[in-house]
PDB file of C-alpha atoms and ligand atoms in Angstrom:
ATOM      1  CA  MET A   1       0.000   0.000   0.000  1.00 51.00           C
ATOM      2  CA  SER A   2       1.456   3.403  -0.928  1.00 59.00           C
ATOM      3  CA  HIS A   3       2.159   5.964   1.756  1.00 58.00           C
ATOM      4  CA  LEU A   4      -0.471   8.262   0.254  1.00 56.00           C
ATOM      5  CA  VAL A   5      -3.209   5.630   0.335  1.00 57.00           C
ATOM      6  CA  GLU A   6      -2.312   4.948   3.980  1.00 59.00           C
ATOM      7  CA  GLN A   7      -2.425   8.692   4.581  1.00 56.00           C
ATOM      8  CA  GLN A   8      -5.969   8.853   3.239  1.00 57.00           C
ATOM      9  CA  GLN A   9      -7.130   5.868   5.241  1.00 58.00           C
ATOM     10  CA  SER A  10      -5.605   7.089   8.469  1.00 64.00           C
ATOM     11  CA  GLY A  11      -7.375  10.429   8.124  1.00 80.00           C
ATOM     12  CA  GLU A  12      -4.152  12.427   7.711  1.00 89.00           C
ATOM     13  CA  LYS A  13      -4.305  15.890   6.189  1.00 96.00           C
ATOM     14  CA  ILE A  14      -4.712  16.019   2.411  1.00 98.00           C
ATOM     15  CA  THR A  15      -1.786  17.738   0.727  1.00 98.00           C
ATOM     16  CA  LEU A  16      -0.993  18.898  -2.792  1.00 98.00           C
ATOM     17  CA  SER A  17       1.299  15.897  -3.267  1.00 98.00           C
ATOM     18  CA  TYR A  18      -1.532  13.594  -2.228  1.00 98.00           C
ATOM     19  CA  LEU A  19      -3.738  15.097  -4.964  1.00 98.00           C
ATOM     20  CA  GLN A  20      -0.988  14.732  -7.560  1.00 98.00           C
ATOM     21  CA  ALA A  21      -0.341  11.108  -6.570  1.00 98.00           C
ATOM     22  CA  ALA A  22      -4.080  10.378  -6.792  1.00 98.00           C
ATOM     23  CA  LYS A  23      -4.009  11.402 -10.447  1.00 98.00           C
ATOM     24  CA  GLU A  24      -0.901   9.368 -11.122  1.00 98.00           C
ATOM     25  CA  GLN A  25      -2.405   6.299  -9.437  1.00 98.00           C
ATOM     26  CA  GLY A  26      -5.787   6.706 -11.146  1.00 98.00           C
ATOM     27  CA  ARG A  27      -7.764   7.401  -7.956  1.00 98.00           C
ATOM     28  CA  LYS A  28     -10.707   9.783  -8.386  1.00 98.00           C
ATOM     29  CA  LEU A  29     -10.724  12.959  -6.335  1.00 98.00           C
ATOM     30  CA  VAL A  30     -13.829  14.394  -4.698  1.00 98.00           C
ATOM     31  CA  MET A  31     -14.446  18.067  -4.021  1.00 98.00           C
ATOM     32  CA  LEU A  32     -17.558  19.691  -2.586  1.00 98.00           C
ATOM     33  CA  THR A  33     -18.425  23.272  -1.837  1.00 98.00           C
ATOM     34  CA  ALA A  34     -19.270  24.379   1.696  1.00 98.00           C
ATOM     35  CA  TYR A  35     -20.043  27.751   3.181  1.00 98.00           C
ATOM     36  CA  ASP A  36     -20.542  27.028   6.881  1.00 98.00           C
ATOM     37  CA  TYR A  37     -19.188  25.021   9.814  1.00 98.00           C
ATOM     38  CA  PRO A  38     -21.712  22.136   9.999  1.00 98.00           C
ATOM     39  CA  THR A  39     -21.666  21.420   6.278  1.00 98.00           C
ATOM     40  CA  ALA A  40     -17.886  21.584   6.118  1.00 98.00           C
ATOM     41  CA  ARG A  41     -17.569  19.292   9.111  1.00 98.00           C
ATOM     42  CA  LEU A  42     -19.992  16.734   7.660  1.00 98.00           C
ATOM     43  CA  ALA A  43     -18.280  16.788   4.262  1.00 98.00           C
ATOM     44  CA  ASP A  44     -14.855  16.445   5.873  1.00 98.00           C
ATOM     45  CA  GLU A  45     -15.920  13.616   8.162  1.00 98.00           C
ATOM     46  CA  ALA A  46     -17.529  11.856   5.180  1.00 98.00           C
ATOM     47  CA  GLY A  47     -14.106  11.862   3.514  1.00 97.00           C
ATOM     48  CA  VAL A  48     -14.093  14.397   0.653  1.00 98.00           C
ATOM     49  CA  ASP A  49     -10.596  15.335  -0.499  1.00 98.00           C
ATOM     50  CA  MET A  50     -11.141  19.053  -1.010  1.00 98.00           C
ATOM     51  CA  ILE A  51     -13.651  21.581   0.252  1.00 98.00           C
ATOM     52  CA  LEU A  52     -14.163  24.638  -1.902  1.00 98.00           C
ATOM     53  CA  VAL A  53     -15.490  27.785  -0.292  1.00 98.00           C
ATOM     54  CA  GLY A  54     -16.962  28.708  -3.651  1.00 98.00           C
ATOM     55  CA  ASP A  55     -18.194  32.101  -4.679  1.00 98.00           C
ATOM     56  CA  SER A  56     -21.418  30.142  -5.320  1.00 97.00           C
ATOM     57  CA  LEU A  57     -21.932  31.264  -1.711  1.00 98.00           C
ATOM     58  CA  ALA A  58     -23.522  34.249  -3.496  1.00 97.00           C
ATOM     59  CA  ASN A  59     -26.478  32.457  -5.037  1.00 95.00           C
ATOM     60  CA  THR A  60     -26.747  29.404  -2.773  1.00 96.00           C
ATOM     61  CA  ALA A  61     -26.636  31.012   0.662  1.00 97.00           C
ATOM     62  CA  LEU A  62     -26.751  34.792   0.330  1.00 98.00           C
ATOM     63  CA  GLY A  63     -29.623  35.120  -2.137  1.00 96.00           C
ATOM     64  CA  TYR A  64     -27.746  37.038  -4.840  1.00 96.00           C
ATOM     65  CA  GLU A  65     -28.801  36.329  -8.400  1.00 93.00           C
ATOM     66  CA  ASN A  66     -25.309  35.362  -9.531  1.00 93.00           C
ATOM     67  CA  THR A  67     -21.752  35.285  -8.188  1.00 95.00           C
ATOM     68  CA  LEU A  68     -20.804  38.836  -9.160  1.00 96.00           C
ATOM     69  CA  ARG A  69     -21.906  40.619  -6.003  1.00 96.00           C
ATOM     70  CA  VAL A  70     -20.432  38.509  -3.244  1.00 98.00           C
ATOM     71  CA  THR A  71     -17.662  40.428  -1.490  1.00 98.00           C
ATOM     72  CA  LEU A  72     -14.288  39.338  -0.156  1.00 98.00           C
ATOM     73  CA  ASP A  73     -15.474  40.049   3.401  1.00 98.00           C
ATOM     74  CA  GLU A  74     -18.527  37.821   2.920  1.00 98.00           C
ATOM     75  CA  MET A  75     -16.308  35.089   1.495  1.00 98.00           C
ATOM     76  CA  LEU A  76     -13.935  35.425   4.448  1.00 98.00           C
ATOM     77  CA  VAL A  77     -16.719  34.882   6.983  1.00 98.00           C
ATOM     78  CA  ALA A  78     -17.684  31.676   5.166  1.00 98.00           C
ATOM     79  CA  ALA A  79     -14.062  30.546   4.756  1.00 98.00           C
ATOM     80  CA  ARG A  80     -13.325  30.972   8.464  1.00 98.00           C
ATOM     81  CA  ALA A  81     -16.435  28.983   9.424  1.00 98.00           C
ATOM     82  CA  VAL A  82     -15.555  26.221   6.965  1.00 98.00           C
ATOM     83  CA  ARG A  83     -11.967  26.043   8.185  1.00 98.00           C
ATOM     84  CA  ARG A  84     -13.131  25.526  11.758  1.00 98.00           C
ATOM     85  CA  GLY A  85     -15.074  22.449  10.622  1.00 98.00           C
ATOM     86  CA  VAL A  86     -12.306  20.787   8.600  1.00 98.00           C
ATOM     87  CA  ARG A  87      -9.442  18.591   9.796  1.00 98.00           C
ATOM     88  CA  ARG A  88      -8.493  16.481   6.817  1.00 98.00           C
ATOM     89  CA  ALA A  89      -9.666  17.918   3.486  1.00 98.00           C
ATOM     90  CA  LEU A  90      -7.734  20.606   1.629  1.00 98.00           C
ATOM     91  CA  VAL A  91      -9.587  23.909   1.995  1.00 98.00           C
ATOM     92  CA  VAL A  92      -9.668  25.998  -1.181  1.00 98.00           C
ATOM     93  CA  ALA A  93     -11.080  29.537  -1.179  1.00 98.00           C
ATOM     94  CA  ASP A  94     -12.531  31.096  -4.316  1.00 98.00           C
ATOM     95  CA  LEU A  95     -11.340  34.599  -5.181  1.00 98.00           C
ATOM     96  CA  PRO A  96     -14.564  36.513  -5.789  1.00 98.00           C
ATOM     97  CA  PHE A  97     -15.248  38.772  -8.766  1.00 97.00           C
ATOM     98  CA  GLY A  98     -13.481  42.100  -8.356  1.00 95.00           C
ATOM     99  CA  THR A  99     -10.550  40.859  -6.286  1.00 96.00           C
ATOM    100  CA  PHE A 100      -8.263  39.991  -9.172  1.00 89.00           C
ATOM    101  CA  GLN A 101      -9.591  41.983 -12.124  1.00 87.00           C
ATOM    102  CA  ALA A 102      -8.080  45.245 -10.814  1.00 88.00           C
ATOM    103  CA  GLY A 103      -4.489  44.033 -10.815  1.00 94.00           C
ATOM    104  CA  ASN A 104      -2.119  41.543  -9.297  1.00 97.00           C
ATOM    105  CA  ASP A 105      -1.370  43.548  -6.146  1.00 96.00           C
ATOM    106  CA  GLU A 106      -4.988  43.658  -5.093  1.00 96.00           C
ATOM    107  CA  ALA A 107      -5.382  39.981  -5.951  1.00 97.00           C
ATOM    108  CA  MET A 108      -2.333  39.080  -3.868  1.00 98.00           C
ATOM    109  CA  ARG A 109      -3.744  40.980  -0.901  1.00 98.00           C
ATOM    110  CA  ALA A 110      -7.081  39.147  -1.224  1.00 98.00           C
ATOM    111  CA  ALA A 111      -5.378  35.751  -1.449  1.00 98.00           C
ATOM    112  CA  LEU A 112      -3.186  36.548   1.547  1.00 98.00           C
ATOM    113  CA  ARG A 113      -6.275  37.440   3.571  1.00 98.00           C
ATOM    114  CA  PHE A 114      -7.734  34.001   2.794  1.00 98.00           C
ATOM    115  CA  VAL A 115      -4.517  32.326   3.913  1.00 98.00           C
ATOM    116  CA  LYS A 116      -3.854  34.429   7.008  1.00 98.00           C
ATOM    117  CA  GLU A 117      -7.371  35.125   8.285  1.00 98.00           C
ATOM    118  CA  ALA A 118      -9.166  31.939   7.241  1.00 98.00           C
ATOM    119  CA  GLU A 119      -6.236  29.497   7.044  1.00 98.00           C
ATOM    120  CA  ALA A 120      -7.216  28.581   3.489  1.00 98.00           C
ATOM    121  CA  GLU A 121      -4.688  26.204   1.980  1.00 98.00           C
ATOM    122  CA  ALA A 122      -5.164  27.279  -1.624  1.00 98.00           C
ATOM    123  CA  VAL A 123      -7.121  29.768  -3.677  1.00 98.00           C
ATOM    124  CA  LYS A 124      -9.075  29.218  -6.873  1.00 98.00           C
ATOM    125  CA  LEU A 125      -9.463  31.787  -9.589  1.00 97.00           C
ATOM    126  CA  GLU A 126     -11.377  31.806 -12.836  1.00 97.00           C
ATOM    127  CA  GLY A 127      -9.794  32.450 -16.203  1.00 96.00           C
ATOM    128  CA  GLY A 128      -7.029  31.288 -18.516  1.00 96.00           C
ATOM    129  CA  ARG A 129      -4.214  33.093 -20.248  1.00 95.00           C
ATOM    130  CA  GLN A 130      -5.172  36.506 -18.810  1.00 94.00           C
ATOM    131  CA  ARG A 131      -4.343  35.182 -15.313  1.00 96.00           C
ATOM    132  CA  LEU A 132      -0.935  33.657 -15.926  1.00 98.00           C
ATOM    133  CA  SER A 133       1.251  36.351 -14.386  1.00 97.00           C
ATOM    134  CA  LEU A 134      -1.003  36.382 -11.332  1.00 98.00           C
ATOM    135  CA  VAL A 135      -0.890  32.602 -10.943  1.00 98.00           C
ATOM    136  CA  ARG A 136       2.904  32.698 -11.236  1.00 98.00           C
ATOM    137  CA  GLN A 137       3.175  35.482  -8.653  1.00 98.00           C
ATOM    138  CA  MET A 138       0.943  33.652  -6.178  1.00 98.00           C
ATOM    139  CA  VAL A 139       2.728  30.340  -6.554  1.00 98.00           C
ATOM    140  CA  GLU A 140       6.145  32.012  -6.247  1.00 98.00           C
ATOM    141  CA  ASN A 141       4.927  33.585  -3.018  1.00 97.00           C
ATOM    142  CA  GLY A 142       3.732  30.332  -1.524  1.00 98.00           C
ATOM    143  CA  ILE A 143       0.023  30.429  -2.319  1.00 98.00           C
ATOM    144  CA  PRO A 144      -1.185  27.291  -4.138  1.00 98.00           C
ATOM    145  CA  VAL A 145      -3.577  28.094  -6.984  1.00 98.00           C
ATOM    146  CA  MET A 146      -6.375  26.026  -8.504  1.00 98.00           C
ATOM    147  CA  GLY A 147      -7.293  27.210 -12.008  1.00 98.00           C
ATOM    148  CA  HIS A 148     -10.795  27.222 -13.466  1.00 98.00           C
ATOM    149  CA  VAL A 149     -11.565  27.169 -17.207  1.00 98.00           C
ATOM    150  CA  GLY A 150     -14.502  26.402 -19.490  1.00 97.00           C
ATOM    151  CA  LEU A 151     -17.650  27.995 -18.148  1.00 96.00           C
ATOM    152  CA  THR A 152     -16.509  30.700 -15.765  1.00 95.00           C
ATOM    153  CA  PRO A 153     -19.604  32.077 -14.004  1.00 93.00           C
ATOM    154  CA  GLN A 154     -17.882  35.372 -13.146  1.00 94.00           C
ATOM    155  CA  SER A 155     -17.898  36.153 -16.893  1.00 92.00           C
ATOM    156  CA  VAL A 156     -21.696  35.844 -17.090  1.00 90.00           C
ATOM    157  CA  LEU A 157     -22.122  39.411 -18.354  1.00 89.00           C
ATOM    158  CA  GLN A 158     -19.703  38.790 -21.179  1.00 87.00           C
ATOM    159  CA  MET A 159     -21.029  35.302 -21.994  1.00 85.00           C
ATOM    160  CA  GLY A 160     -24.664  36.475 -21.836  1.00 82.00           C
ATOM    161  CA  GLY A 161     -25.697  33.397 -19.836  1.00 85.00           C
ATOM    162  CA  PHE A 162     -24.453  30.016 -18.739  1.00 91.00           C
ATOM    163  CA  ARG A 163     -23.717  27.848 -21.778  1.00 93.00           C
ATOM    164  CA  LEU A 164     -21.665  24.841 -22.749  1.00 96.00           C
ATOM    165  CA  GLN A 165     -18.155  26.058 -23.625  1.00 95.00           C
ATOM    166  CA  GLY A 166     -15.679  24.561 -26.092  1.00 97.00           C
ATOM    167  CA  LYS A 167     -18.263  23.506 -28.681  1.00 96.00           C
ATOM    168  CA  THR A 168     -16.345  24.816 -31.670  1.00 97.00           C
ATOM    169  CA  LEU A 169     -12.838  23.794 -32.659  1.00 98.00           C
ATOM    170  CA  ALA A 170     -11.541  27.309 -32.008  1.00 98.00           C
ATOM    171  CA  SER A 171     -13.036  27.603 -28.535  1.00 97.00           C
ATOM    172  CA  ALA A 172     -12.011  24.044 -27.631  1.00 98.00           C
ATOM    173  CA  ARG A 173      -8.429  24.888 -28.663  1.00 98.00           C
ATOM    174  CA  ARG A 174      -8.508  28.030 -26.527  1.00 98.00           C
ATOM    175  CA  ILE A 175      -9.550  26.001 -23.487  1.00 98.00           C
ATOM    176  CA  VAL A 176      -6.816  23.405 -24.091  1.00 98.00           C
ATOM    177  CA  ASP A 177      -4.231  26.197 -24.460  1.00 98.00           C
ATOM    178  CA  ASP A 178      -5.485  27.878 -21.283  1.00 98.00           C
ATOM    179  CA  ALA A 179      -5.228  24.594 -19.382  1.00 98.00           C
ATOM    180  CA  LEU A 180      -1.656  24.017 -20.572  1.00 98.00           C
ATOM    181  CA  ALA A 181      -0.682  27.590 -19.755  1.00 98.00           C
ATOM    182  CA  LEU A 182      -2.159  27.433 -16.249  1.00 98.00           C
ATOM    183  CA  GLU A 183      -0.271  24.224 -15.571  1.00 98.00           C
ATOM    184  CA  ALA A 184       2.954  25.839 -16.812  1.00 98.00           C
ATOM    185  CA  ALA A 185       2.288  28.859 -14.574  1.00 98.00           C
ATOM    186  CA  GLY A 186       2.202  26.565 -11.541  1.00 98.00           C
ATOM    187  CA  ALA A 187      -1.467  25.774 -10.837  1.00 98.00           C
ATOM    188  CA  PHE A 188      -1.759  22.560  -8.809  1.00 98.00           C
ATOM    189  CA  ALA A 189      -5.170  21.531 -10.193  1.00 98.00           C
ATOM    190  CA  LEU A 190      -7.751  22.720 -12.673  1.00 98.00           C
ATOM    191  CA  VAL A 191     -11.542  22.939 -12.526  1.00 98.00           C
ATOM    192  CA  LEU A 192     -13.148  22.206 -15.916  1.00 98.00           C
ATOM    193  CA  GLU A 193     -16.709  23.521 -15.933  1.00 98.00           C
ATOM    194  CA  VAL A 194     -19.433  22.652 -18.467  1.00 97.00           C
ATOM    195  CA  ILE A 195     -17.380  21.509 -21.430  1.00 98.00           C
ATOM    196  CA  PRO A 196     -17.891  18.452 -23.675  1.00 98.00           C
ATOM    197  CA  SER A 197     -16.571  15.244 -22.122  1.00 98.00           C
ATOM    198  CA  ARG A 198     -14.247  14.602 -25.053  1.00 98.00           C
ATOM    199  CA  LEU A 199     -12.514  17.900 -24.398  1.00 98.00           C
ATOM    200  CA  THR A 200     -12.196  16.956 -20.715  1.00 98.00           C
ATOM    201  CA  ARG A 201     -10.512  13.701 -21.705  1.00 98.00           C
ATOM    202  CA  ILE A 202      -8.061  15.468 -23.990  1.00 98.00           C
ATOM    203  CA  ILE A 203      -7.118  18.077 -21.370  1.00 98.00           C
ATOM    204  CA  THR A 204      -6.869  15.461 -18.612  1.00 98.00           C
ATOM    205  CA  GLU A 205      -4.479  13.410 -20.746  1.00 98.00           C
ATOM    206  CA  LYS A 206      -2.442  16.435 -21.835  1.00 98.00           C
ATOM    207  CA  ILE A 207      -1.778  18.007 -18.440  1.00 98.00           C
ATOM    208  CA  ARG A 208       0.032  16.470 -15.515  1.00 98.00           C
ATOM    209  CA  ILE A 209      -1.965  18.157 -12.740  1.00 98.00           C
ATOM    210  CA  PRO A 210      -5.382  16.813 -11.667  1.00 98.00           C
ATOM    211  CA  THR A 211      -8.536  18.024 -13.409  1.00 98.00           C
ATOM    212  CA  ILE A 212     -11.741  18.387 -11.415  1.00 98.00           C
ATOM    213  CA  GLY A 213     -14.871  18.373 -13.542  1.00 98.00           C
ATOM    214  CA  ILE A 214     -18.286  19.901 -13.060  1.00 98.00           C
ATOM    215  CA  GLY A 215     -20.594  19.284 -15.993  1.00 98.00           C
ATOM    216  CA  ALA A 216     -17.523  18.031 -17.846  1.00 98.00           C
ATOM    217  CA  GLY A 217     -18.221  14.294 -18.073  1.00 98.00           C
ATOM    218  CA  PRO A 218     -16.644  11.303 -16.344  1.00 98.00           C
ATOM    219  CA  ASP A 219     -13.058  11.580 -17.581  1.00 98.00           C
ATOM    220  CA  ALA A 220     -11.767  14.286 -15.261  1.00 98.00           C
ATOM    221  CA  ASN A 221      -9.515  13.147 -12.420  1.00 98.00           C
ATOM    222  CA  GLY A 222     -12.182  14.192  -9.951  1.00 98.00           C
ATOM    223  CA  GLN A 223     -15.623  15.736  -9.635  1.00 98.00           C
ATOM    224  CA  VAL A 224     -17.018  18.713  -7.790  1.00 98.00           C
ATOM    225  CA  LEU A 225     -20.620  19.673  -7.106  1.00 98.00           C
ATOM    226  CA  VAL A 226     -22.183  22.615  -5.354  1.00 98.00           C
ATOM    227  CA  ILE A 227     -23.406  21.165  -2.048  1.00 98.00           C
ATOM    228  CA  ASN A 228     -26.846  22.784  -2.297  1.00 98.00           C
ATOM    229  CA  ASP A 229     -27.409  21.120  -5.686  1.00 98.00           C
ATOM    230  CA  LEU A 230     -26.357  17.717  -4.369  1.00 98.00           C
ATOM    231  CA  LEU A 231     -28.631  18.088  -1.342  1.00 98.00           C
ATOM    232  CA  GLY A 232     -31.604  19.503  -3.249  1.00 98.00           C
ATOM    233  CA  LEU A 233     -31.563  22.726  -1.268  1.00 97.00           C
ATOM    234  CA  ASN A 234     -31.953  25.407  -3.877  1.00 94.00           C
ATOM    235  CA  PHE A 235     -34.451  27.672  -5.589  1.00 93.00           C
ATOM    236  CA  GLN A 236     -32.785  28.074  -8.957  1.00 86.00           C
ATOM    237  CA  ARG A 237     -33.133  25.727 -11.913  1.00 88.00           C
ATOM    238  CA  THR A 238     -30.433  23.078 -11.759  1.00 92.00           C
ATOM    239  CA  ALA A 239     -28.278  22.083 -14.701  1.00 95.00           C
ATOM    240  CA  LYS A 240     -28.520  18.672 -16.376  1.00 96.00           C
ATOM    241  CA  PHE A 241     -25.219  17.523 -14.897  1.00 97.00           C
ATOM    242  CA  VAL A 242     -26.463  17.871 -11.312  1.00 98.00           C
ATOM    243  CA  ARG A 243     -27.355  14.660  -9.511  1.00 98.00           C
ATOM    244  CA  LYS A 244     -29.602  15.370  -6.550  1.00 97.00           C
ATOM    245  CA  TYR A 245     -28.694  12.935  -3.754  1.00 98.00           C
ATOM    246  CA  ALA A 246     -31.278  14.268  -1.312  1.00 98.00           C
ATOM    247  CA  ASP A 247     -34.295  16.551  -1.217  1.00 98.00           C
ATOM    248  CA  LEU A 248     -33.489  18.769   1.742  1.00 98.00           C
ATOM    249  CA  ARG A 249     -35.756  21.507   0.489  1.00 98.00           C
ATOM    250  CA  SER A 250     -38.799  19.220   0.929  1.00 98.00           C
ATOM    251  CA  THR A 251     -37.434  17.881   4.218  1.00 98.00           C
ATOM    252  CA  MET A 252     -37.049  21.434   5.550  1.00 98.00           C
ATOM    253  CA  GLU A 253     -40.428  22.589   4.235  1.00 98.00           C
ATOM    254  CA  ASP A 254     -42.048  19.602   5.890  1.00 98.00           C
ATOM    255  CA  ALA A 255     -40.248  20.105   9.241  1.00 98.00           C
ATOM    256  CA  ILE A 256     -40.979  23.849   9.376  1.00 98.00           C
ATOM    257  CA  GLY A 257     -44.622  23.250   8.385  1.00 98.00           C
ATOM    258  CA  ARG A 258     -45.080  20.674  11.159  1.00 98.00           C
ATOM    259  CA  PHE A 259     -43.539  23.024  13.731  1.00 98.00           C
ATOM    260  CA  ILE A 260     -45.946  25.797  12.716  1.00 98.00           C
ATOM    261  CA  THR A 261     -48.903  23.425  13.020  1.00 98.00           C
ATOM    262  CA  ASP A 262     -47.781  22.047  16.398  1.00 98.00           C
ATOM    263  CA  VAL A 263     -47.308  25.526  17.899  1.00 98.00           C
ATOM    264  CA  ARG A 264     -50.623  26.782  16.573  1.00 98.00           C
ATOM    265  CA  GLU A 265     -52.465  23.686  17.816  1.00 98.00           C
ATOM    266  CA  GLY A 266     -50.795  23.857  21.231  1.00 98.00           C
ATOM    267  CA  VAL A 267     -49.114  20.457  20.953  1.00 98.00           C
ATOM    268  CA  TYR A 268     -45.622  21.906  21.095  1.00 98.00           C
ATOM    269  CA  PRO A 269     -44.064  21.990  23.631  1.00 98.00           C
ATOM    270  CA  SER A 270     -45.274  18.832  25.368  1.00 97.00           C
ATOM    271  CA  THR A 271     -44.752  18.002  29.062  1.00 96.00           C
ATOM    272  CA  GLU A 272     -41.560  16.119  28.166  1.00 97.00           C
ATOM    273  CA  GLU A 273     -40.221  19.207  26.435  1.00 97.00           C
ATOM    274  CA  THR A 274     -40.974  21.477  29.405  1.00 97.00           C
ATOM    275  CA  TYR A 275     -38.920  22.202  32.560  1.00 96.00           C
ATOM    276  CA  SER A 276     -40.487  21.879  35.992  1.00 93.00           C
ATOM    277  CA  VAL A 277     -39.555  22.984  39.513  1.00 92.00           C
ATOM    278  CA  PRO A 278     -39.781  20.845  42.679  1.00 94.00           C
ATOM    279  CA  SER A 279     -43.387  20.664  43.927  1.00 91.00           C
ATOM    280  CA  GLU A 280     -42.788  22.804  47.080  1.00 91.00           C
ATOM    281  CA  VAL A 281     -41.314  25.573  44.935  1.00 92.00           C
ATOM    282  CA  ALA A 282     -44.168  25.169  42.476  1.00 90.00           C
ATOM    283  CA  GLU A 283     -46.716  25.721  45.272  1.00 90.00           C
ATOM    284  CA  GLN A 284     -44.977  28.887  46.455  1.00 91.00           C
ATOM    285  CA  LEU A 285     -44.797  30.119  42.905  1.00 89.00           C
ATOM    286  CA  GLU A 286     -48.524  29.536  42.519  1.00 88.00           C
ATOM    287  CA  GLN A 287     -49.177  31.622  45.639  1.00 88.00           C
ATOM    288  CA  LEU A 288     -47.341  34.518  44.031  1.00 85.00           C
ATOM    289  CA  GLY A 289     -50.004  34.314  41.375  1.00 75.00           C
ATOM    290  CA  GLY A 290     -50.280  36.533  38.357  1.00 60.00           C
ATOM    291  CA  GLY A 291     -52.148  39.672  39.423  1.00 55.00           C
ATOM    292  CA  ASP A 292     -50.229  42.891  39.727  1.00 53.00           C
ATOM    293  CA  ASP A 293     -47.167  41.388  41.394  1.00 49.00           C
ATOM    294  CA  PRO A 294     -44.016  42.983  40.066  1.00 48.00           C
ATOM    295  CA  GLY A 295     -41.849  40.345  38.364  1.00 48.00           C
ATOM    296  CA  TYR A 296     -38.800  40.913  40.577  1.00 47.00           C
ATOM    297  CA  VAL A 297     -40.602  39.322  43.586  1.00 50.00           C
ATOM    298  CA  ILE A 298     -40.239  35.969  41.913  1.00 48.00           C
ATOM    299  CA  PHE A 299     -36.474  36.242  41.981  1.00 49.00           C
ATOM    300  CA  SER A 300     -36.076  37.649  45.518  1.00 45.00           C
ATOM    301  CA  GLU A 301     -34.484  35.425  48.216  1.00 42.00           C
TER     302      GLU A 301
HETATM  303  O1  KIV B 401     -18.102  28.624  -6.703  1.00 86.74           O
HETATM  304  C1  KIV B 401     -18.242  27.435  -7.010  1.00 86.74           C
HETATM  305  O2  KIV B 401     -19.086  26.710  -6.464  1.00 86.74           O
HETATM  306  C2  KIV B 401     -17.398  26.883  -8.059  1.00 86.74           C
HETATM  307  C3  KIV B 401     -17.616  25.463  -8.457  1.00 86.74           C
HETATM  308  C4  KIV B 401     -18.769  25.394  -9.374  1.00 86.74           C
HETATM  309  C5  KIV B 401     -16.419  24.849  -9.061  1.00 86.74           C
HETATM  310  O3  KIV B 401     -16.569  27.558  -8.579  1.00 86.74           O
END
């Protein structure tokens, strides 16, 4: 058994070299998004390899229409909560829109905040060739970078919607070139989002670093899903690549509905769910009665 397989089984911390070895040994990697402590803890304890504090925080948890409006400070709150819930998985924080478009210095400062304030172990950023100098600068300064090509939701205004990318030969070539360039710049892994599966296979064979697919078919070295999609806890239309493993929205609607009914019908709380005092104290309390007694009498010695 290799050291890295033992490492996984013994619950040791996932490292970049573990991820690289997984690709080389043909073991699939699993990444999930999380935005809070309980979800991160459950995902980590279940054994995912990476937890992404995605900017999908915007539309899954904060109610924004898309990912453009979520701020670095909002992302940092989520990243800190996630970090507190994770022992084993690699925690990756997504640089939100606006933190790297205004220049490398600002982007470096944002990435450093993730590392120093939230103990993120890597950052992810969207885009290909236009990000190479930034990726190089981050990696040279000790910040591991996960690239993200194909459908890049932060470019929604430019793309005019969320569509399959890499359908034409020219756009497929651009994505392959971006992937190769990001690897050369030092990225340790690459998210491939909503591209044809054949293109995923070609990129995955061409680059040495692991590819993590979302809507990119089965041939990536790993898969990522947005946790709310997987759990069926969302209000937006889900894409065809999403597999819903639970229906938490219905579970929550049902639980909240039953609570409302129980309170209104007076069946919650029951005697078992209610605290009592010893009978002699209860009698004295009764003698105090309601009336016009000022409340403080109840608490006097
Ligand atoms: O923010 C996010 O959830 C992502 C994943 C879709 C990869 O970037």
